[in-house]
Coordinates of C-alpha atoms in Angstrom, one line a residue:
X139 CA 14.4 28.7 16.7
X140 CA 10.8 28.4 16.6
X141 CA 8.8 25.2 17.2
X142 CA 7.4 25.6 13.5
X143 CA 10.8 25.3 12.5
X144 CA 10.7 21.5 13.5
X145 CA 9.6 18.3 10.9
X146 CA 9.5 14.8 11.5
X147 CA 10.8 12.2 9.5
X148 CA 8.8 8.6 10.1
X149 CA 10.4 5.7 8.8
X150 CA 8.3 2.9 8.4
X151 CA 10.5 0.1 7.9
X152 CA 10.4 -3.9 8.1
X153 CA 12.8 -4.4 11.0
X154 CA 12.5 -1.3 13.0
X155 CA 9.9 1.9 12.6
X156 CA 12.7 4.8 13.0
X157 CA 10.9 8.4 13.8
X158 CA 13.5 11.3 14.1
X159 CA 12.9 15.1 15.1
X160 CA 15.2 17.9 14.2
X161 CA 15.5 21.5 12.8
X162 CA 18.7 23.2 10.6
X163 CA 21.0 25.4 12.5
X164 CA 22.4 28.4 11.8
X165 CA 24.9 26.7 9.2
X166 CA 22.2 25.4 7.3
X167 CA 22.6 21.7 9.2
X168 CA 20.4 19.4 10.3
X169 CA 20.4 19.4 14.2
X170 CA 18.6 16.2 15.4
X171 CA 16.8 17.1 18.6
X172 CA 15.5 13.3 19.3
X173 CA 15.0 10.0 17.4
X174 CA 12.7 6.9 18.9
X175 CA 12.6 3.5 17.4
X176 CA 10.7 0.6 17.9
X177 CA 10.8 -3.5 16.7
X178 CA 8.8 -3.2 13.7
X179 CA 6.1 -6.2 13.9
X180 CA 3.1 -5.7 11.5
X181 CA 5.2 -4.8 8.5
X182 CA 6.7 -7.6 6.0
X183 CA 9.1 -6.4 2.6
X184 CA 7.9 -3.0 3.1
X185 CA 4.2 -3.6 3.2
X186 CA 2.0 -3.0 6.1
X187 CA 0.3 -6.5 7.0
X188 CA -0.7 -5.9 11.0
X189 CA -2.6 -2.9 11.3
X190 CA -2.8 -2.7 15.4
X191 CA 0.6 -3.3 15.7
X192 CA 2.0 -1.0 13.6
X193 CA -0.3 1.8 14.9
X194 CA 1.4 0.6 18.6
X195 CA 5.2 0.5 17.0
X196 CA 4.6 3.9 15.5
X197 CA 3.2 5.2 18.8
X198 CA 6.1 3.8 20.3
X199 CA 8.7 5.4 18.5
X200 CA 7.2 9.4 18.7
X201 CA 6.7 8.6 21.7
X202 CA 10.3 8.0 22.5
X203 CA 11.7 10.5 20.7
X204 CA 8.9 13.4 22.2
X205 CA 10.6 12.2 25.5
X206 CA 13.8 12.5 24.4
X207 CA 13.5 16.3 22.3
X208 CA 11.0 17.3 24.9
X209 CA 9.1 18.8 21.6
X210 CA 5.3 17.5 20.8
X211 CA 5.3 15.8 17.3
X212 CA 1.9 16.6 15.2
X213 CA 3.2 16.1 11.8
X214 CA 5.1 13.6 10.2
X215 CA 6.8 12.9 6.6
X216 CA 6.3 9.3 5.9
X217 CA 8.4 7.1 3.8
X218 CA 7.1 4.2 1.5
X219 CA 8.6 1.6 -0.3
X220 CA 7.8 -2.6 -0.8
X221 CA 7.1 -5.1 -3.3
X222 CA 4.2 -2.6 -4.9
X223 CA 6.2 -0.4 -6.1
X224 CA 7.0 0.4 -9.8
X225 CA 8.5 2.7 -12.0
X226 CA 7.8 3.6 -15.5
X227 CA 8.7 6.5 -18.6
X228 CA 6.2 8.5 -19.8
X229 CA 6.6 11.4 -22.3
X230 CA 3.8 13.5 -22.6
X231 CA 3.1 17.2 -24.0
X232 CA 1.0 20.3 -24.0
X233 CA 0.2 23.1 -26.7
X234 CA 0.1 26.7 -25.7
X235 CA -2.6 29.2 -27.0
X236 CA -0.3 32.1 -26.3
X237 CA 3.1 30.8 -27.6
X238 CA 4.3 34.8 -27.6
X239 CA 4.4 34.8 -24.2
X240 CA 7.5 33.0 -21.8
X241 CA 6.8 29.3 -20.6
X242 CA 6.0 30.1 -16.7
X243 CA 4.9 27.6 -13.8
X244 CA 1.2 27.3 -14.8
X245 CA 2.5 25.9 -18.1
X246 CA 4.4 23.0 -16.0
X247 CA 1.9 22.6 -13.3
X248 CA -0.9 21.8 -16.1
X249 CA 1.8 19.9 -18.0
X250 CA 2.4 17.4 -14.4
X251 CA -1.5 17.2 -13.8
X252 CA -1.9 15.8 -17.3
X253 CA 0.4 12.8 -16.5
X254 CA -1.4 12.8 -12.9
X255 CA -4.2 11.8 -15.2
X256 CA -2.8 8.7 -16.8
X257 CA -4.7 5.2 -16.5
X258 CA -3.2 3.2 -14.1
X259 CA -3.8 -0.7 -13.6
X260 CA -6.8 -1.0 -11.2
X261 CA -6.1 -0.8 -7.6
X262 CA -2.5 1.5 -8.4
X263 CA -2.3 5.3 -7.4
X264 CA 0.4 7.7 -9.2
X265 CA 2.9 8.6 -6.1
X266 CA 5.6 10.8 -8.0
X267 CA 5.7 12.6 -10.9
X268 CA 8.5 13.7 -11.7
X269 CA 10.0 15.6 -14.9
X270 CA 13.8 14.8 -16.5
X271 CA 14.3 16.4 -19.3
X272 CA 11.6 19.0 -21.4
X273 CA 11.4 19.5 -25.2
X274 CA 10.1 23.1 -26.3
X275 CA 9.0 23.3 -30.2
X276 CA 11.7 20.7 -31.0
X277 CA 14.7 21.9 -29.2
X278 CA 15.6 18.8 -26.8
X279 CA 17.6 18.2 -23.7
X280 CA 16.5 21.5 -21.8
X281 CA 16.5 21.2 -17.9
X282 CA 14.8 24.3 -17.3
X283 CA 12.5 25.7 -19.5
X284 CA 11.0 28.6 -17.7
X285 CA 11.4 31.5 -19.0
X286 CA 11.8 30.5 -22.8
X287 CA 9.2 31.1 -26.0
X288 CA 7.3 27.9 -27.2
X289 CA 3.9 26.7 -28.2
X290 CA 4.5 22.9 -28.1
X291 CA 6.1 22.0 -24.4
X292 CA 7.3 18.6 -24.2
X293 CA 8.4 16.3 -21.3
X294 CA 10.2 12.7 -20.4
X295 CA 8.6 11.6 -17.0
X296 CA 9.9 9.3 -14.1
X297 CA 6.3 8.5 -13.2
X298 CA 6.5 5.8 -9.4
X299 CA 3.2 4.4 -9.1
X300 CA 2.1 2.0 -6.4
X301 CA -1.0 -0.1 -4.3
X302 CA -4.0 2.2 -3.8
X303 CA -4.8 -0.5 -0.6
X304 CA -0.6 -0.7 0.7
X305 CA -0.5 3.6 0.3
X306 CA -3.9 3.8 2.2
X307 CA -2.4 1.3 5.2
X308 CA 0.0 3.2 6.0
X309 CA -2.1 6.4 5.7
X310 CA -4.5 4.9 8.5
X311 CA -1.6 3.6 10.6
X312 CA -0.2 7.1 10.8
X313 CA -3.6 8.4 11.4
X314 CA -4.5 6.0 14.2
X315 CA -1.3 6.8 15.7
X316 CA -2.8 10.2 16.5
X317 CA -0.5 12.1 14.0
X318 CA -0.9 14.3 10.2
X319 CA 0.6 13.1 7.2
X320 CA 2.4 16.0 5.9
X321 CA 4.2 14.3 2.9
X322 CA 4.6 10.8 1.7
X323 CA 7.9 10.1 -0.1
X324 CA 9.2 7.0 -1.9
X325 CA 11.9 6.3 0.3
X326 CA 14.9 5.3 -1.8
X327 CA 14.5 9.4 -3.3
X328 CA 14.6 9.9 0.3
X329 CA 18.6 8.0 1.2
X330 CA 19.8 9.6 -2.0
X331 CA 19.2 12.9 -0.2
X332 CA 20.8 11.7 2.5
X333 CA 24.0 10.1 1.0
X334 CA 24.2 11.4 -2.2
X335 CA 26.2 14.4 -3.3
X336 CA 25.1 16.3 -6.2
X337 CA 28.4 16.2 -8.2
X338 CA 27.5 11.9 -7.8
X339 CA 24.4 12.6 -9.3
X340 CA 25.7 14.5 -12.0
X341 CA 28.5 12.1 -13.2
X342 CA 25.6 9.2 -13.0
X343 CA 25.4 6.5 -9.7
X344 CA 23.2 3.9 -8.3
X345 CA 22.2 4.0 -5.0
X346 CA 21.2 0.6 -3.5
X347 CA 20.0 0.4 -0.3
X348 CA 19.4 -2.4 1.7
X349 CA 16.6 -3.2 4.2
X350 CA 14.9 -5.7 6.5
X351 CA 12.5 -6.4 3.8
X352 CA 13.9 -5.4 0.7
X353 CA 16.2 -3.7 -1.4
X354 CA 15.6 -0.2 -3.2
X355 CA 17.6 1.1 -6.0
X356 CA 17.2 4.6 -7.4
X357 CA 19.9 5.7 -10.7
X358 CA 20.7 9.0 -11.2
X359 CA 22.7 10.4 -13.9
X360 CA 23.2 14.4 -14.9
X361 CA 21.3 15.4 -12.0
X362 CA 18.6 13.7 -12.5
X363 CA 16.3 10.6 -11.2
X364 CA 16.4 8.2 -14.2
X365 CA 15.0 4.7 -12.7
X366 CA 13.8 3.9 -9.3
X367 CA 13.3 -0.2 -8.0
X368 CA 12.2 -1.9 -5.4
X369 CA 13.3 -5.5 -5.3
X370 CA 11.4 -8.0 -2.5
X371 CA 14.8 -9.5 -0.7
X372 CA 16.7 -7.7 2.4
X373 CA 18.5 -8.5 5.2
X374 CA 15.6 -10.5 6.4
X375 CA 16.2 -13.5 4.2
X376 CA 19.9 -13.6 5.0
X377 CA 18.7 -14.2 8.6
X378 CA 15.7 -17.1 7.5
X379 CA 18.6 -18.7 6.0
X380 CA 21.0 -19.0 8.6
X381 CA 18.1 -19.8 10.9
X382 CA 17.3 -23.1 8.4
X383 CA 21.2 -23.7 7.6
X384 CA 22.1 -23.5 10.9
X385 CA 18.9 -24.9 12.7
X386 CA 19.1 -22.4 15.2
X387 CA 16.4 -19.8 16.1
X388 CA 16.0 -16.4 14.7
X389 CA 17.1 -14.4 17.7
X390 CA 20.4 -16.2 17.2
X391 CA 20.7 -16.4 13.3
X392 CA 20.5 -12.3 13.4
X393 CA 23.3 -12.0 16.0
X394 CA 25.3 -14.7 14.2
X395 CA 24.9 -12.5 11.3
X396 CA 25.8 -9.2 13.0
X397 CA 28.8 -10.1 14.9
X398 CA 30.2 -12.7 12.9
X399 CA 29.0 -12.8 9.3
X400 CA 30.7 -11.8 6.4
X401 CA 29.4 -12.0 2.8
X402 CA 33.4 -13.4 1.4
X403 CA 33.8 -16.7 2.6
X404 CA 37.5 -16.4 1.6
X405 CA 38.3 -14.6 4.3
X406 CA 37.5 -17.8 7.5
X407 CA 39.1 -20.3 8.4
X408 CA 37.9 -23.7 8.9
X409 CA 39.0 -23.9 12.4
X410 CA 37.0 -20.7 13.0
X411 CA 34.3 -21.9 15.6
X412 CA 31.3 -20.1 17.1
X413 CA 29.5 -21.8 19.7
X414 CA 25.7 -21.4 19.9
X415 CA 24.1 -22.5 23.7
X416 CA 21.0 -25.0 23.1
X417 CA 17.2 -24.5 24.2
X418 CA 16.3 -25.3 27.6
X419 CA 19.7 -27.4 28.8
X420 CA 20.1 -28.7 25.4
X421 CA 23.8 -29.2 23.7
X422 CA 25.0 -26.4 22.3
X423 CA 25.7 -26.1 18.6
X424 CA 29.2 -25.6 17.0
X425 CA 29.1 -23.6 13.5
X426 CA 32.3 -22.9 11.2
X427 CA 32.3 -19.6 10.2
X428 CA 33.1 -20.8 7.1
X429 CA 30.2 -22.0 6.3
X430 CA 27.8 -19.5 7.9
X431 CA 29.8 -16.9 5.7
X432 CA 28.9 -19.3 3.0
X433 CA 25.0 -19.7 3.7
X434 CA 25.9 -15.6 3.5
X435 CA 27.1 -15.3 0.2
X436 CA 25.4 -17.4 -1.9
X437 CA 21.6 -15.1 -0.3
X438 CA 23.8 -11.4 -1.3
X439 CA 25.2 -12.8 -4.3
X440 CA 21.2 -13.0 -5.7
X441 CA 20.5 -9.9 -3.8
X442 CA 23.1 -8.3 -5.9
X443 CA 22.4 -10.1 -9.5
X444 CA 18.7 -8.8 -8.8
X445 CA 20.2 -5.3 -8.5
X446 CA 22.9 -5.4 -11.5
X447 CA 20.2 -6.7 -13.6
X448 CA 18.3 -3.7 -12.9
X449 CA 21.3 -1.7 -13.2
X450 CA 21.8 -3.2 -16.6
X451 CA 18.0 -3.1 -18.0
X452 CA 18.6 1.0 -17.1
X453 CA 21.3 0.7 -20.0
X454 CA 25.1 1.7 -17.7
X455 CA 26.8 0.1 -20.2
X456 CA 26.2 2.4 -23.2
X457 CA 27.7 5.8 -23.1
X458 CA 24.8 7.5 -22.7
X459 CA 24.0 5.8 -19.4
X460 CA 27.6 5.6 -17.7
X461 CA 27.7 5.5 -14.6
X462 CA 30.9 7.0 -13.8
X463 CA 30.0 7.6 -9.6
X464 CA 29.5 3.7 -9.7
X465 CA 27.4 2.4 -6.8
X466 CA 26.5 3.5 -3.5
X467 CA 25.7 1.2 -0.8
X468 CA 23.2 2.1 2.4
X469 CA 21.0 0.9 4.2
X470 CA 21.4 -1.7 7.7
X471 CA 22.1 -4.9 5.4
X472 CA 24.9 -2.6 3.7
X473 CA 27.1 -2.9 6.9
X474 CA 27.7 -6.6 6.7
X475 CA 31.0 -7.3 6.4
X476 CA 33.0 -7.7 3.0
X477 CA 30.1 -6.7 1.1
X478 CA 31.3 -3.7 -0.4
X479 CA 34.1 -6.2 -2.1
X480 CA 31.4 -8.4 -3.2
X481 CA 29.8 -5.7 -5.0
X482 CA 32.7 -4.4 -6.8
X483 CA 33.8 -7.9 -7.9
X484 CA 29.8 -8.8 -9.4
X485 CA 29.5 -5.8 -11.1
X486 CA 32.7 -4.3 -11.8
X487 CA 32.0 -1.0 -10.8
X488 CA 33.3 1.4 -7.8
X489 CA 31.2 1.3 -4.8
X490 CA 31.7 3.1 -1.5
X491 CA 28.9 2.9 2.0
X492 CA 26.6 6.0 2.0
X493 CA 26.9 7.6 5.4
X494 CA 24.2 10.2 6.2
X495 CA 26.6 12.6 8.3
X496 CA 27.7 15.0 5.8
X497 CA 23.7 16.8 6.2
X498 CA 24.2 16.1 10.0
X499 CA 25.4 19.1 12.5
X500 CA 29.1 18.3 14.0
X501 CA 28.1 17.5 17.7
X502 CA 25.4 14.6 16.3
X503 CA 25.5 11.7 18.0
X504 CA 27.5 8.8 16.1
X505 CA 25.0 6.3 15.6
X506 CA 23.2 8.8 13.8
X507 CA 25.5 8.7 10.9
X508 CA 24.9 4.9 10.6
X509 CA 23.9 4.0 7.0
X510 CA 20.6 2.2 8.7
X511 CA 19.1 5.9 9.4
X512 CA 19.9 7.2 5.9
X513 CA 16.1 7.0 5.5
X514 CA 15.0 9.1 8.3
X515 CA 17.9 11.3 7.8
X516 CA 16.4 11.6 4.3
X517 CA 12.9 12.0 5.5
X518 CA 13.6 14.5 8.3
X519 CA 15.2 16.6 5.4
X520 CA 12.4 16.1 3.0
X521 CA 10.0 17.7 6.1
X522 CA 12.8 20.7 6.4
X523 CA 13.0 21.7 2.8
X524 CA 8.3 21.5 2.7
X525 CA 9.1 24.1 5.4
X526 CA 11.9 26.0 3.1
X527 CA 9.6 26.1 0.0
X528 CA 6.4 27.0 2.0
X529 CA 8.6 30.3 3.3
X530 CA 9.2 30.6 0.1
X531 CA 5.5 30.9 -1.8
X532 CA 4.9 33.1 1.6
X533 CA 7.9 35.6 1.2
X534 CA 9.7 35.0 4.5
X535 CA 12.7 33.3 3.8
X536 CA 14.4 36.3 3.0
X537 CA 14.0 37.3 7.2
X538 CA 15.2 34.5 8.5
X539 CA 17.8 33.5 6.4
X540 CA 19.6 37.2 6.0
X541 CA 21.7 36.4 9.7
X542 CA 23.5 33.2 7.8
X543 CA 24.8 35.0 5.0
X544 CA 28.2 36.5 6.1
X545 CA 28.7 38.8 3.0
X546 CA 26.7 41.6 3.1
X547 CA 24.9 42.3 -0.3
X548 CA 22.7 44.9 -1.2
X549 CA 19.3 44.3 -0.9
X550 CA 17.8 44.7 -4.5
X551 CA 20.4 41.7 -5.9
X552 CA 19.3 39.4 -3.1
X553 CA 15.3 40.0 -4.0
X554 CA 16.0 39.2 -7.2
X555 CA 18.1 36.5 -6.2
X556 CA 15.2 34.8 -4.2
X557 CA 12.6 35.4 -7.4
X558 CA 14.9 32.8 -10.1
X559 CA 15.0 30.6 -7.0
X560 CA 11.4 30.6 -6.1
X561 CA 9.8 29.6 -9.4
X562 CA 11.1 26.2 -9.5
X563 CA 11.3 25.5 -5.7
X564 CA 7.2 26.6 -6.1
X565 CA 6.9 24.4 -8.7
X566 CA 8.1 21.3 -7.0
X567 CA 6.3 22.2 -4.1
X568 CA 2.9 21.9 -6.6
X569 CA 3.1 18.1 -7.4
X570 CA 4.2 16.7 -4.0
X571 CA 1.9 18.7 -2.4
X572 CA -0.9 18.2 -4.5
X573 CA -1.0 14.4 -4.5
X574 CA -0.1 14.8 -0.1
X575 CA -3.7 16.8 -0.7
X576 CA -5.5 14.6 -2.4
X577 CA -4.1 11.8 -0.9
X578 CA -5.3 13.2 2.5
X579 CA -8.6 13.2 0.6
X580 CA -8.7 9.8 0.1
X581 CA -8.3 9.3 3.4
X582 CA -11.3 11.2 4.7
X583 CA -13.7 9.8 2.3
X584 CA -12.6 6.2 3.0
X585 CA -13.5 6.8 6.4

């Protein structure tokens, strides 16, 4: 496999900056080659506040994982999320001069850079763009219009818009760190590809996954991305409040949490004891584990109501929005203990933990398929697929992907195989490339 044939995912996270390395095999799975991580320490709820030391935490992590591949890492596909991020509809149109002719991607491409245009509050930047359901000459509910007759093409829009100053931070960091931004990616699109399979998306889920800093949510329903949030409250606060319940440091709170919390205080016993050693010869403390499991629940419980209430604005209730996949939980804060239960009895939905291992090659290494890489996982994959799509627009795919089919096909059907495929893929490739582009842009000529 060639060394092109390598991405990067970078995830910039709140509690730990996570950069993985890996390339697909020859079953179409992700092989991870290397991963480095490093203490996150200039970045709070998702937002870069600590320039130099995130530069030095990013450098840390590619450097650990160049060690461990042995591969030189250049380019990287970044992740973004925090408090700055919003979502909102947007249905917008164009009218075509030559409505005898089929809708092709130039038609969609000039339909995307018209919502690209929209007025944003000062100091926001447009991140995604991206279309759910098109409208040609009346006819509603298409998913694919290529290909059909129309002068008037409509289109609903999932536009994710966030902080000119937050999106330009983390631009510079990775810069500074001596690395290219290849693509930038909101980063709970990125788990979903990591967790989600596409017969969940179809029947209509949440995806919720929690952080260090905060807690993303991203619906889907047939197939496509219908509401993305980010609310400001992870794992983080569960720790500042054990630290002030407790009145213990937070070094301790967040081991307390690991290896003993649990988010149903139901489930302790008053004569459940944990014993804390003091500072510097002091007494040590005695906590129930009742009430640490207490201090526990009553932080996810809000957590949670902040997500339902997000869940419920999106409108799962009515038929039209059922969920019927229920809720998927990832993310480091999802592996507390009892929390699944918790979510299943607040919002009376069916909720299972999103591991990342079904996109993972069968000789990973275990803590890979922990749900607190879903991210990079998701990133890494984001990186393989630019690859895929840029093959694509080149006409090489065909070359290197003939030795992984095992039935043999004539070569005509396969061309025109790769053709229905290509349109779209090229298409997608237009929008997230284009604002990568001009987002590099904006880069350069702040400098």
């Amino acid at each position: 496999m060639e060394n092109n044939k390598i991405a990067v995912g970078l995830d910039i996270g709140t509690t730990k900056i996570v950069a993985m390395i890996g390339r697909k095999n020859e079953y179409g799975k992700i092989e991870v080659l290397g991963i480095g991580k490093a203490k996150s320490l200039g970045v709070k709820r998702g937002v870069v506040n600590n320039i130099t030391q995130t530069i030095q935490s990013i450098q840390q992590a590619i450097e650990e994982a160049q060690s461990v591949s042995g591969q030189a890492i250049e380019e990287v596909v970044v992740g973004i999320a925090g408090q700055h991020i919003r979502s909102l509809h947007h249905s917008d149109y164009i009218t075509r001069n030559k409505s005898f002719e089929v809708i092709d991607d130039v038609d969609i491409e000039c339909l995307v850079e018209q919502v690209h245009k929209l007025v944003m509050l000062p100091g926001e930047e447009i991140i995604h763009v991206l279309p759910q359901e098109y409208k040609v000459d009346s006819q509603p509910e298409i998913k694919e219009p290529i290909g059909m007759y129309g002068g008037r093409l409509e289109a609903n829009f999932h536009v994710v818009v966030g902080q000119v100053s937050s999106i330009r931070n983390i631009g510079r960091c990775v810069k500074s760190a001596g690395l290219n931004l290849s693509d930038i990616t909101l980063e709970p699109l990125a788990s979903a590809s990591a967790v989600l399979s596409q017969e969940e998306k179809e029947a209509g889920v949440a995806l919720i996954d929690i952080g260090g800093g905060t807690t993303d949510l991203a619906i889907f329903k047939d197939g496509i991305i219908r509401h993305t949030a980010v609310i400001p409250f992870g794992g983080n606060v569960i720790t500042e409040d054990i630290k002030e319940g407790c009145s213990i440091i937070e070094k301790q709170a967040e081991l307390l949490k690991v290896k003993f919390g649990s988010a149903w205080p139901g489930e302790n016993k008053e004569t459940e004891i944990v014993s804390i050693p003091g500072l510097r010869g002091r007494e040590p403390k005695e906590i129930t584990l009742k009430n640490l499991s207490k201090i526990i629940h009553a932080r996810v419980q809000e957590i949670i109501e902040h997500v339902y209430l997000e869940i419920k604005n999106y409108g799962h209730e009515t038929q039209k929005g059922k969920l019927i996949a229920g809720i998927v939980l990832t993310g480091g804060g999802s592996q507390l203990k009892h929390l699944r239960q918790l979510v299943e009895y607040i919002t009376g939905m069916d909720v299972r933990i999103g591991f990342p291992n079904e996109h993972l090659a069968g000789d990973s290494d275990e803590v890979l398929s922990s749900p607190a890489y879903a991210t990079a996982v998701g990133l890494l994959m984001e990186g393989l697929e630019k690859q895929t799509r840029e093959d694509l627009s080149k006409g090489t795919v065909e070359k290197e992907q003939e030795p992984v089919f095992e039935r043999k096909t004539e070569e005509e059907p396969k061309k025109e195989l790769i053709t229905e495929v290509e349109k779209p893929k090229q298409r997608t490739k237009s929008f997230f490339e284009k604002f990568t582009e001009r987002f590099k842009e904006f880069l350069d000529n702040a400098e």
